[in-house]
Short mmCIF file of C-alpha atoms in Angstrom, two decimals:
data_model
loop_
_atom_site.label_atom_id
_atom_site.label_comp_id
_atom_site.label_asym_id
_atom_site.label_seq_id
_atom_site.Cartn_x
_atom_site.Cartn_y
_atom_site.Cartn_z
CA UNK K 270 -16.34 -46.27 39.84
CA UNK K 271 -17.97 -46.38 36.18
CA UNK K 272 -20.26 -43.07 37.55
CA UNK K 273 -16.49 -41.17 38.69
CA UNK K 274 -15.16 -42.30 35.51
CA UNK K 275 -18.30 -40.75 33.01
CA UNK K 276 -18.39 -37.54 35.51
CA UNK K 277 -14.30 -37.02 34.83
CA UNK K 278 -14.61 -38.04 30.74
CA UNK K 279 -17.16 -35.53 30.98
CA UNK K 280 -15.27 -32.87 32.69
CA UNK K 281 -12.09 -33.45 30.13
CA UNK K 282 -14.21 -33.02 27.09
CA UNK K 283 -15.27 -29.79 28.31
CA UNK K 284 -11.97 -28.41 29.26
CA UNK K 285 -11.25 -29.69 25.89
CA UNK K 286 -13.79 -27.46 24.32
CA UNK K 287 -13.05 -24.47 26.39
CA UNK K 288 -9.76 -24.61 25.62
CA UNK K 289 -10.46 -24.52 21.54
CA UNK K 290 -13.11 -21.66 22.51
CA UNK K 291 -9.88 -20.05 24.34
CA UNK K 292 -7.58 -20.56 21.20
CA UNK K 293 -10.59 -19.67 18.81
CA UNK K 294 -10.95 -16.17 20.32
CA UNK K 295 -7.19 -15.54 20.33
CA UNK K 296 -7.05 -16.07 17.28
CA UNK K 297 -10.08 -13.77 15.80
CA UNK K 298 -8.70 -10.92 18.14
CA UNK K 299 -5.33 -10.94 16.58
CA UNK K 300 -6.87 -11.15 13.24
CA UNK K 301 -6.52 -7.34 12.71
CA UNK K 302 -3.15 -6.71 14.07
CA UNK K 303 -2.33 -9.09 11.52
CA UNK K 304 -3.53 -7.56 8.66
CA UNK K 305 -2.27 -3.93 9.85
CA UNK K 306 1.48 -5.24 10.00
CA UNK K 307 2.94 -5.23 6.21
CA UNK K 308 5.62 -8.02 6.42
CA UNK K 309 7.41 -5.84 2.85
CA UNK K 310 7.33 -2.46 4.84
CA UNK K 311 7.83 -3.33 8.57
CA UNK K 312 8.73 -0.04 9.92
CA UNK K 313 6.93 2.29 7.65
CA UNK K 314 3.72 4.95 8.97
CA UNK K 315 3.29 8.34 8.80
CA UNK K 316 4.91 10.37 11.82
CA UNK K 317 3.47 14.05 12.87
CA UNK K 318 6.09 16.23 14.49
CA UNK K 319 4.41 18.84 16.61
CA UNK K 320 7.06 21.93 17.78
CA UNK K 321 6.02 24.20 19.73
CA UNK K 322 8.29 27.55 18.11
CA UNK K 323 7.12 30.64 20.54
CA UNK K 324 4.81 31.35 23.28
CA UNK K 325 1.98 34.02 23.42
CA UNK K 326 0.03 35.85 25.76
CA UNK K 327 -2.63 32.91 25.96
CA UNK K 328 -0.70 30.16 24.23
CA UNK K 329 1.75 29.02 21.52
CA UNK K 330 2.79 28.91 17.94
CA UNK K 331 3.24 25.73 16.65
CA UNK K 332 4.72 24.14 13.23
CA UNK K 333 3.25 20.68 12.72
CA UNK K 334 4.95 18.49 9.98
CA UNK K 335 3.83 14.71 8.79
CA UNK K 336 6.72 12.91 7.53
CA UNK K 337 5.64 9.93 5.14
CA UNK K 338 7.62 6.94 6.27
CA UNK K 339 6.05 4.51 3.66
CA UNK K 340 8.21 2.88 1.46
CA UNK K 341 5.34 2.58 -0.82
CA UNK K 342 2.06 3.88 0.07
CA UNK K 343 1.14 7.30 -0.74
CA UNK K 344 -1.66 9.91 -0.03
CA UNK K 345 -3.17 10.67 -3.42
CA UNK K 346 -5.86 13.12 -4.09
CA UNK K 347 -8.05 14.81 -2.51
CA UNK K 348 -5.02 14.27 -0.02
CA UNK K 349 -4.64 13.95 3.90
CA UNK K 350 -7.31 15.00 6.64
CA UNK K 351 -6.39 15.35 10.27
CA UNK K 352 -8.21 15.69 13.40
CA UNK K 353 -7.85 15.78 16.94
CA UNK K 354 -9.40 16.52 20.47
CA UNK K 355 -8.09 19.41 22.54
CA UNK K 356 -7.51 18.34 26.40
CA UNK K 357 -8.92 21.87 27.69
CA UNK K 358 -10.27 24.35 25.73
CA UNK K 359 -8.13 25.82 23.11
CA UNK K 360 -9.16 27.55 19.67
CA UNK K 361 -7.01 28.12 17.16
CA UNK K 362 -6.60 32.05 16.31
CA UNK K 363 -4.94 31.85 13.54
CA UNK K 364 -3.27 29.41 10.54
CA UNK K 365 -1.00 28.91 8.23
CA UNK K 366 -0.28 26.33 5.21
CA UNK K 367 -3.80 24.33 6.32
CA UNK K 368 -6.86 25.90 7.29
CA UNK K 369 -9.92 23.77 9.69
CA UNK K 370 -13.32 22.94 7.73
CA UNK K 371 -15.38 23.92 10.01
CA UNK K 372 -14.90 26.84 12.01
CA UNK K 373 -17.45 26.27 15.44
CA UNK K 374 -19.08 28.06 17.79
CA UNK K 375 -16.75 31.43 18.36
CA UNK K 376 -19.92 33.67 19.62
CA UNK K 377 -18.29 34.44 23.28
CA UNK K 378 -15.60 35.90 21.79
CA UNK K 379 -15.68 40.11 20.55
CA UNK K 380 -13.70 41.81 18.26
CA UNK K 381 -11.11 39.69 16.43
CA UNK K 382 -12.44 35.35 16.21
CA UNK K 383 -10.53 32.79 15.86
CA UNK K 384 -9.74 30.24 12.98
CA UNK K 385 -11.33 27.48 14.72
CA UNK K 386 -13.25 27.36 17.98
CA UNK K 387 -14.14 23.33 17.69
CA UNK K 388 -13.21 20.61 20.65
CA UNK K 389 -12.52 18.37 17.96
CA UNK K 390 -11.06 20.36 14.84
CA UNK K 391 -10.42 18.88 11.15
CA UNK K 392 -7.82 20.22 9.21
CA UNK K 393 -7.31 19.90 5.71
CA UNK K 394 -4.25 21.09 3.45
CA UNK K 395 -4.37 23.92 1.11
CA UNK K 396 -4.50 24.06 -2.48
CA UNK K 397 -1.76 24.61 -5.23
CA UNK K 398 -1.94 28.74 -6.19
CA UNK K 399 -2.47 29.11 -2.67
CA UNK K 400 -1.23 33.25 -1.50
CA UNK K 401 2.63 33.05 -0.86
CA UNK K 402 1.35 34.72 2.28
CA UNK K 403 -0.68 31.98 3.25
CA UNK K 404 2.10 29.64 2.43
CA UNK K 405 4.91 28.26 4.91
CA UNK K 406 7.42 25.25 3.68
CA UNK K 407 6.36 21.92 2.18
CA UNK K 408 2.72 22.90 2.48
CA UNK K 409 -0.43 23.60 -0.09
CA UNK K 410 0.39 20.37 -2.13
CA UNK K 411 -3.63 19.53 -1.79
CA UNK K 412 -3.06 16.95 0.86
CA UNK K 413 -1.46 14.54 -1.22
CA UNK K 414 1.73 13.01 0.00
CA UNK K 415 4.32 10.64 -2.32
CA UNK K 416 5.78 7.46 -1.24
CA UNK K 417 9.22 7.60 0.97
CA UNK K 418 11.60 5.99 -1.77
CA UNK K 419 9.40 7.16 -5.00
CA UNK K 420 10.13 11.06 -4.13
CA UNK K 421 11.35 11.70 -0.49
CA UNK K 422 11.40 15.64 -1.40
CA UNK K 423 7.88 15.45 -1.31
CA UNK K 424 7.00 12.75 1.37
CA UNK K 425 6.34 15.79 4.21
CA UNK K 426 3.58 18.37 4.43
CA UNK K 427 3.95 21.17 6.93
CA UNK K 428 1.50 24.00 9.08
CA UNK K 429 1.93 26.52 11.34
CA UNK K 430 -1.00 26.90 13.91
CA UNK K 431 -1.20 29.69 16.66
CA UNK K 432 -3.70 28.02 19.57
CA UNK K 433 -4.89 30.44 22.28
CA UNK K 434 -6.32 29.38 25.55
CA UNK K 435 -3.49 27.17 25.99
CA UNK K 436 -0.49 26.51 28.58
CA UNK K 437 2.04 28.78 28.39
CA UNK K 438 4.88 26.52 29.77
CA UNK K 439 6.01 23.49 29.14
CA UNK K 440 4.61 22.46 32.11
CA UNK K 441 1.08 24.08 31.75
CA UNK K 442 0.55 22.73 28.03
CA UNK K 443 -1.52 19.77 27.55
CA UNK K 444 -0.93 17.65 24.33
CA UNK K 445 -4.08 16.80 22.34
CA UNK K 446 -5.31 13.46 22.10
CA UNK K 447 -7.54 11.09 19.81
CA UNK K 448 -5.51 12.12 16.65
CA UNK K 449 -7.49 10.79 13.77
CA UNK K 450 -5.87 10.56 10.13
CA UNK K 451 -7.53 10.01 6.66
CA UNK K 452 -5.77 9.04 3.50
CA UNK K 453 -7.67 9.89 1.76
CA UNK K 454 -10.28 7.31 3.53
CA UNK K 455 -9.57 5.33 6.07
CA UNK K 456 -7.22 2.89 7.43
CA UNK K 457 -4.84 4.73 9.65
CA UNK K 458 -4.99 4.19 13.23
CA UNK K 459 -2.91 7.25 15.39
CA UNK K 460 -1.01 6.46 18.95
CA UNK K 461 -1.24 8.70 21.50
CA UNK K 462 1.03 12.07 21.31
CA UNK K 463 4.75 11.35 22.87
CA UNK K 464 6.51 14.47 24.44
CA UNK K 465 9.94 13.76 23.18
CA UNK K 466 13.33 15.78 23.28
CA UNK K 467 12.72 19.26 21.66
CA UNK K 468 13.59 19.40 18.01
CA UNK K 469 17.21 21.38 16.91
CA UNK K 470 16.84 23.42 13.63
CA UNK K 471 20.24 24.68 11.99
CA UNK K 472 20.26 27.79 10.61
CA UNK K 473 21.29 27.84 6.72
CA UNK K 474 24.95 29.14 6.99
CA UNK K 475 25.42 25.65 9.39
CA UNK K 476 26.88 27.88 12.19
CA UNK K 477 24.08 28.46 14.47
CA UNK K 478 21.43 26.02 16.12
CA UNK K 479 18.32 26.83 17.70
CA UNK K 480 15.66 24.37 18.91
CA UNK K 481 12.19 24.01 19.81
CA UNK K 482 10.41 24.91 23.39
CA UNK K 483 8.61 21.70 23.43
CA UNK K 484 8.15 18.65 20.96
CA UNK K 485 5.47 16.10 20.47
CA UNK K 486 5.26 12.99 18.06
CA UNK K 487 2.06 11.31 16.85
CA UNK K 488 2.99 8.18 14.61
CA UNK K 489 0.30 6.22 12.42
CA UNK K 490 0.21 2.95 10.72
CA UNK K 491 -2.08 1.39 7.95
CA UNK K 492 -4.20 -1.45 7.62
CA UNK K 493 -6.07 -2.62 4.42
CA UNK K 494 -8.20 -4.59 6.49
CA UNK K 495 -9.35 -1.34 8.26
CA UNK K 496 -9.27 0.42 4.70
CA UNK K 497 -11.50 -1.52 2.89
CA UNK K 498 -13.22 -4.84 3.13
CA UNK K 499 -12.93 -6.05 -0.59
CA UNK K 500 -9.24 -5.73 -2.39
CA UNK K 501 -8.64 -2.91 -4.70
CA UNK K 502 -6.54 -4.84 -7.64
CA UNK K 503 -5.74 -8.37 -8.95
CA UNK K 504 -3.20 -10.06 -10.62
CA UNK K 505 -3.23 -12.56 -13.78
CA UNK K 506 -0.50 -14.38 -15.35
CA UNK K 507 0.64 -15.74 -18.76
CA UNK K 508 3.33 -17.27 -20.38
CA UNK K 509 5.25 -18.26 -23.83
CA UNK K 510 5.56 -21.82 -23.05
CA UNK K 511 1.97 -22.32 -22.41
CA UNK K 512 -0.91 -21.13 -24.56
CA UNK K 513 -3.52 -20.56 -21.30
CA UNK K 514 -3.93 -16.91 -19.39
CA UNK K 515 -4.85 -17.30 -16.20
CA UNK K 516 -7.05 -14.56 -15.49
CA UNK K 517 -7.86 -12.85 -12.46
CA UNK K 518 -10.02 -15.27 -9.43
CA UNK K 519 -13.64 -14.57 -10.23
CA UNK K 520 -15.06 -11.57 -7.80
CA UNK K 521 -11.67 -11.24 -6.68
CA UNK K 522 -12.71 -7.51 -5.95
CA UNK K 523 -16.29 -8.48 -5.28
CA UNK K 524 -19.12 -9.63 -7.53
CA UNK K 525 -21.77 -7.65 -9.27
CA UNK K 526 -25.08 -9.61 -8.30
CA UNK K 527 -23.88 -8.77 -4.41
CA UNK K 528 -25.98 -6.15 -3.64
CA UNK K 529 -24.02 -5.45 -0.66
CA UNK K 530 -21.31 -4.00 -2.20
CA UNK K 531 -20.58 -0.60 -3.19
CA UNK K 532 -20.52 1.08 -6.53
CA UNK K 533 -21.21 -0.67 -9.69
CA UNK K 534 -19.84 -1.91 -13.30
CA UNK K 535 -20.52 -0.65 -16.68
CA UNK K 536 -19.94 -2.64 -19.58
CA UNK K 537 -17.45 -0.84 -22.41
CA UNK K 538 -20.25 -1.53 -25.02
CA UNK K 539 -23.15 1.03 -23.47
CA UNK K 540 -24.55 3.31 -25.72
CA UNK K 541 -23.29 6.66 -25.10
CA UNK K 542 -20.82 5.76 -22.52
CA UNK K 543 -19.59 9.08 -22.23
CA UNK K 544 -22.70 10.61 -21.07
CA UNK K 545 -23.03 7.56 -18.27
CA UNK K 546 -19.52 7.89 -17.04
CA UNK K 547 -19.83 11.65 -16.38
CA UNK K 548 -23.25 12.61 -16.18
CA UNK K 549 -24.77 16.04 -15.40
CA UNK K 550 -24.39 16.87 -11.22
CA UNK K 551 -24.03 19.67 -9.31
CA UNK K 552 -20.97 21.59 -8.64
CA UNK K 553 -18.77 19.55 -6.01
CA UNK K 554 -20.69 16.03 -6.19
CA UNK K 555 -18.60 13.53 -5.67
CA UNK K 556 -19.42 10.62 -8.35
CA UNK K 557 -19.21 6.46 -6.80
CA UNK K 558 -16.52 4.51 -8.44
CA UNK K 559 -17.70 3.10 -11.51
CA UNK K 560 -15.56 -0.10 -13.13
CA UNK K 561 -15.92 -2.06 -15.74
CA UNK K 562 -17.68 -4.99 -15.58
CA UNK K 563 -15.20 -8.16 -15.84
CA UNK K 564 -15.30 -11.38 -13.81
CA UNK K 565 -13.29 -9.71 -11.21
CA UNK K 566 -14.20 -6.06 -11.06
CA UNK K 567 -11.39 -4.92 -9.58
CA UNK K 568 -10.28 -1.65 -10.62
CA UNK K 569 -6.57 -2.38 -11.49
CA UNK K 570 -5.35 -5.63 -12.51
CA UNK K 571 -1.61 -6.61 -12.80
CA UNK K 572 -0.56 -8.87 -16.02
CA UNK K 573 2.32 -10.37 -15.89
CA UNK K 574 3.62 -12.35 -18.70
CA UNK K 575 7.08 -13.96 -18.81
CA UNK K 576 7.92 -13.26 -22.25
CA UNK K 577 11.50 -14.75 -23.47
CA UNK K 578 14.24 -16.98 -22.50
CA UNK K 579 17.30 -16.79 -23.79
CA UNK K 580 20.89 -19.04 -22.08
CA UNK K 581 22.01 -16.45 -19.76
CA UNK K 582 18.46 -14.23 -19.50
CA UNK K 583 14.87 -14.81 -19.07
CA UNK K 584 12.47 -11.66 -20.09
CA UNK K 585 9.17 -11.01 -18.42
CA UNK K 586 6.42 -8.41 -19.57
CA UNK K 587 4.32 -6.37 -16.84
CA UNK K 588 1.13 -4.57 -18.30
CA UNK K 589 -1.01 -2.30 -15.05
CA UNK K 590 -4.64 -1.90 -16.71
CA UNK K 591 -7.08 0.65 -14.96
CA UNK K 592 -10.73 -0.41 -15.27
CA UNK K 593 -11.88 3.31 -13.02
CA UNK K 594 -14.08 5.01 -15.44
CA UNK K 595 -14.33 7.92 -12.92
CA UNK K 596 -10.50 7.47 -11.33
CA UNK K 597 -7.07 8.01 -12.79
CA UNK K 598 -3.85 7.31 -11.00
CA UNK K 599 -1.08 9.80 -10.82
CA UNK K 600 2.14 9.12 -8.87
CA UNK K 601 1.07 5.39 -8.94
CA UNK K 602 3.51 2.32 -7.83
CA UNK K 603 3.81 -1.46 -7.87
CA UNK K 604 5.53 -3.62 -5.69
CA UNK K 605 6.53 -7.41 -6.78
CA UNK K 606 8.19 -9.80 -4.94
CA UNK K 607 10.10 -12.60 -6.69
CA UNK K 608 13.23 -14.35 -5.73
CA UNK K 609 15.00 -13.36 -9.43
CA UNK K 610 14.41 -9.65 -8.38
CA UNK K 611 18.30 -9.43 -6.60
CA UNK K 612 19.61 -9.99 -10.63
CA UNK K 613 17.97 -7.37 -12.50
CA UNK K 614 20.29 -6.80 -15.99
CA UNK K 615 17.42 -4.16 -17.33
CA UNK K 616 13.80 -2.51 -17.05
CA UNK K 617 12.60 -0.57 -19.39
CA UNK K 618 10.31 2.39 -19.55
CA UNK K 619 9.81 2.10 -15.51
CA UNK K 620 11.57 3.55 -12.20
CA UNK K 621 13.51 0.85 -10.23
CA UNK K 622 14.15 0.69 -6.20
CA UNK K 623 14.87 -2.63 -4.74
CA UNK K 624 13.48 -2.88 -1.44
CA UNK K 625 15.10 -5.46 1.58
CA UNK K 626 12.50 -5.26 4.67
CA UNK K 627 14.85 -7.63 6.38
CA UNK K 628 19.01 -7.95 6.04
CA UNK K 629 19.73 -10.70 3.69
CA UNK K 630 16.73 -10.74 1.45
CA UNK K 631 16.58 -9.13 -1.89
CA UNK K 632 13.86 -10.62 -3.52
CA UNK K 633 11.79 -7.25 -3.00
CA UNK K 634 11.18 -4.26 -5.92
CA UNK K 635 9.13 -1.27 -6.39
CA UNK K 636 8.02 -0.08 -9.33
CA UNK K 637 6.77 3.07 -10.71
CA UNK K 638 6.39 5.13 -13.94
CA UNK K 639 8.70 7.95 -15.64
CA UNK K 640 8.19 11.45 -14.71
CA UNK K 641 6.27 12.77 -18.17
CA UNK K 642 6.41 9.71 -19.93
CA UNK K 643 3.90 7.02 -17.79
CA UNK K 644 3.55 8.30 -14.11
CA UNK K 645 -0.05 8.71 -15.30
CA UNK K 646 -1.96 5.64 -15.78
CA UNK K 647 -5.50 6.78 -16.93
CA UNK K 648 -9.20 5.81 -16.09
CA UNK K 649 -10.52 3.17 -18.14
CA UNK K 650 -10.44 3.07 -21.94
CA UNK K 651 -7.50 3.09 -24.88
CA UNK K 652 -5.53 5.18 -22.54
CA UNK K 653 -5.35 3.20 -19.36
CA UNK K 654 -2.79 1.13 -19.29
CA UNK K 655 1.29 1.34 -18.52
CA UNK K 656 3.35 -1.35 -19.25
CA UNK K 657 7.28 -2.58 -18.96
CA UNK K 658 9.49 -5.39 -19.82
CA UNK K 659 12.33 -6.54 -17.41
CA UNK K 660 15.02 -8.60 -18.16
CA UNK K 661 16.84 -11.05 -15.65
CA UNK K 662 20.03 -12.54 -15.39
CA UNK K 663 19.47 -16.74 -14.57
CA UNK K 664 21.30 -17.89 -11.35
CA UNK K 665 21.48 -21.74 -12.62
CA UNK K 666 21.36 -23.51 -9.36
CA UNK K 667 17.94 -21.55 -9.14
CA UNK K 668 15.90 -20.84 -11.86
CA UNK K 669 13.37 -23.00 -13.24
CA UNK K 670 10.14 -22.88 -15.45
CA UNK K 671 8.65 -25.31 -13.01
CA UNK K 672 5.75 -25.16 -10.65
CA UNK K 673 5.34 -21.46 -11.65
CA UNK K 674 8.75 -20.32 -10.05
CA UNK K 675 8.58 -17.68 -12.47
CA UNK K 676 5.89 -15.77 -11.59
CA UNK K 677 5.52 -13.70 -8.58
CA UNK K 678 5.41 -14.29 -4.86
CA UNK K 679 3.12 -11.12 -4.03
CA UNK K 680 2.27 -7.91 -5.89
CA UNK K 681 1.10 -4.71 -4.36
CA UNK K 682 0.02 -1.45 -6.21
CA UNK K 683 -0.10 1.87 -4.45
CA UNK K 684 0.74 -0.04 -1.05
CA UNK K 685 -2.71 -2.35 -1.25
CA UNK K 686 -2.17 -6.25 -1.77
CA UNK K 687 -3.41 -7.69 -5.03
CA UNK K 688 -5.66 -10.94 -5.15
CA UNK K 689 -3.14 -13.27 -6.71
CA UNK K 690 -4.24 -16.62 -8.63
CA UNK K 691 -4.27 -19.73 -7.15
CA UNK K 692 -1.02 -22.25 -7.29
CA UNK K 693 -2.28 -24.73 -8.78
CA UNK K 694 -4.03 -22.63 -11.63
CA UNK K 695 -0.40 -21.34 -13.12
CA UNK K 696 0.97 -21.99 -16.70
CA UNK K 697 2.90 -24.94 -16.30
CA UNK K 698 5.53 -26.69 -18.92
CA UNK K 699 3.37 -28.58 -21.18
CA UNK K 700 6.16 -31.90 -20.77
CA UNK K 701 6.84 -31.61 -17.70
CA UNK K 702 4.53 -34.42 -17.16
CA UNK K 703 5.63 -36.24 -19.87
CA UNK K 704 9.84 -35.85 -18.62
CA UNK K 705 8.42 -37.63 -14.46
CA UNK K 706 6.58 -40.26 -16.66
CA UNK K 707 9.43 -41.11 -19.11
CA UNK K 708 11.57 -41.25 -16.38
CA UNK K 709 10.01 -43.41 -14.41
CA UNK K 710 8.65 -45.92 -17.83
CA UNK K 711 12.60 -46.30 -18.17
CA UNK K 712 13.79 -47.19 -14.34
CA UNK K 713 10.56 -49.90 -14.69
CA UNK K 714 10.66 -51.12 -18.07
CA UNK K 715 13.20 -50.14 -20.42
CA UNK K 716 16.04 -50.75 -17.54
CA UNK K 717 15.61 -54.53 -16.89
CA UNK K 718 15.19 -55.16 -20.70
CA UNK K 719 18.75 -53.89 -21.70
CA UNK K 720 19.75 -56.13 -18.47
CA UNK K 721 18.01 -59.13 -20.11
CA UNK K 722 19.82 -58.13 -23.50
CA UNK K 723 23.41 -57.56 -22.23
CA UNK K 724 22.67 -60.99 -19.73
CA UNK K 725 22.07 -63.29 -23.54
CA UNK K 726 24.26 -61.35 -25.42
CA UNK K 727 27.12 -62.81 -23.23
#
């Protein structure tokens, strides 16, 4: 009985363990998904629209278009890269608005070669001052693509490709697969293509529609796990009622004895720090980042400072600092979430959207600078910095200077998540200590002697 006993207490504790191993694995395989869904931009990637516009004698014109669906996150410079596999074996003859960096191996063909002979082409956007007859619409922007709500005018890039040794039909033309996207490095993962219903164009006096012979979609979606290991920016915190600054967590963006990491930090004292930052190369050599060395070496850090309070207002001061030596940042954005942020009354010297990724909630804002004025925040030095003051309205049965319920919930710049401080590090009210410990000296003590008093004075 005692031997049945062991051999079933034995067999438990291992279901027992296989069961955490079970949960354990779960877990760490959903740990990416995780990361690539953005809980303040559920819905938002980057869709490619592929319409097929004519056919030719070996295959079809196409106009491909990428729509940026981000709320927030743009494609800076040196802009978007794309790439794909052909199912049989297409080239491209000719195109138009984007061009292929490489161009293959076109030798079995005489006469007139394509564009792009390549299984597995890249494509790459043109330049500004590109030929108005190399040009078609919303393309030759460099590659870079803005934010949805910052500038939706220019949230789409466009080409026109002509690929021969193609299908003809609808029902001889394969779609390509393994559709890759950079932005400008990585972190975009691509579905497969989708033949959906062909796409209608109106003509520009409205009276006349035409459509496409064939559509297919391609939609992507970001991760910043996938983008980069280390964060990219960090977030400290001050405040008038409290005389500490809580700076940035130490290596939030990594730490400069770990040899592991790329890049490195140069202090703002060197000698000749000119000569360091941009020394001689060769034309076209792309220079590693290069930050300045702080405890947290990230290259943007996020102060925000609540500044004022006044009866009906409280004021708060927001100050983006760019420790790049070698990177600027045009077009840049900030996202902060706070629960005050559905009561603006003012911002000043910044562009306001207020963002609600689900119905109901309105404790969401983006951020960004003044066309002209501070939509360029500089590389490091005097110069790099862009800064705003925002004023709030109170909603009494919410506000409070306690337990840091006036500093943010989450702060993003240029759609990557910023290492915030921990909770219990924030500027707290020097008496609020002192208000619990009164209160509670007078229920214990002071109470029970006024009883005494009134009791004898009777």
């Amino acid at each position: 009985m005692e031997s049945f006993i062991s051999r079933s207490t034995s067999i438990v504790s291992k279901m027992s363990f296989l069961a955490v191993g079970i949960v354990f694995l779960i877990s760490s395989s959903s740990f990416t998904s995780t990361e690539a869904y953005d809980a303040l931009d559920p819905e938002g990637n980057i869709t490619m629209k592929w319409d097929v516009m004519s056919w030719t004698p070996d295959g079809y014109v196409a106009v491909v278009t990428m729509f940026n669906f981000q709320k927030y996150r743009h494609i800076p410079s040196p802009g978007w890269t794309l790439g794909w596999k052909w199912a049989k074996k297409e080239v491209i003859w000719s195109m138009v608005g984007a061009q292929t960096t490489e161009q293959g191996d076109c030798s079995k063909y005489k006469g007139n070669l394509p564009h792009c002979c390549k299984k597995d082409p890249t494509v790459v956007d043109l330049l500004p001052g590109t030929p108005y007859n190399q040009q078609i619409a919303n393309c030759c922007k460099g590659g870079v693509l803005n934010s949805w709500v910052q500038d939706p005018g220019t949230a789409a890039s466009s080409f026109q490709i002509s690929v021969g040794a193609a299908g003809t039909t609808n029902k001889t033309v394969r779609v390509p697969r393994n559709f890759t996207l950079m932005g400008p490095g990585p972190g975009y993962t691509c579905g497969p293509a989708k033949i959906v219903r062909p796409t209608q164009f109106v003509t520009p006096d409205t009276r006349r529609t035409t459509q496409a012979m064939m559509t297919w979609n391609i939609t992507c979606t970001y991760s910043q796990f996938l983008a980069q290991r280390t964060p990219t920016c960090c977030v400290s915190l001050s405040s008038f009622y409290n005389e500490t600054i809580v700076g940035c967590p130490t290596c939030a963006c990594g730490c400069q004895n770990n040899k592991t990491e790329s890049g490195a930090c140069l202090d703002p004292d060197t000698p000749h720090l000119a000569s360091v930052v941009s020394p001689p190369t060769k034309k076209g050599t792309i220079l590693p980042p290069l930050v300045q060395c702080t405890r947290h070496l990230c290259p943007i850090r996020v102060h925000w400072h609540v500044k004022q309070n006044y009866k009906e207002y409280w004021r708060v001061k927001i100050t983006i600092t760019n420790f790049n030596y070698r990177l600027n940042y045009s077009q840049w954005n900030m996202v902060a979430q706070h629960p005050n942020l559905d009561n603006i009354t003012q911002i000043f010297s910044f562009n306001y959207k207020s963002l609600s990724p689900y119905a109901g909630l309105n404790d969401t804002a983006m951020l960004w600078g003044m066309k002209f004025y501070n939509d360029f925040l500089s590389e490091a030095g005097p110069l790099g910095n862009v800064q705003s003051e925002i004023l709030f309205r109170k909603d009494q049965s919410t506000f409070t200077f306690e337990k840091g319920w006036a500093f943010p919930r989450r702060i993003y710049f240029n759609g990557d998540n910023c290492v915030m401080p921990p909770p219990d590090a924030y500027p707290f009210l020097p008496n609020g200590g002192f208000r619990t410990e009164f209160s509670v000296f007078f229920s214990a003590v002071l109470l029970p002697v006024l009883l005494v008093f009134f009791f004898f004075s009777a």
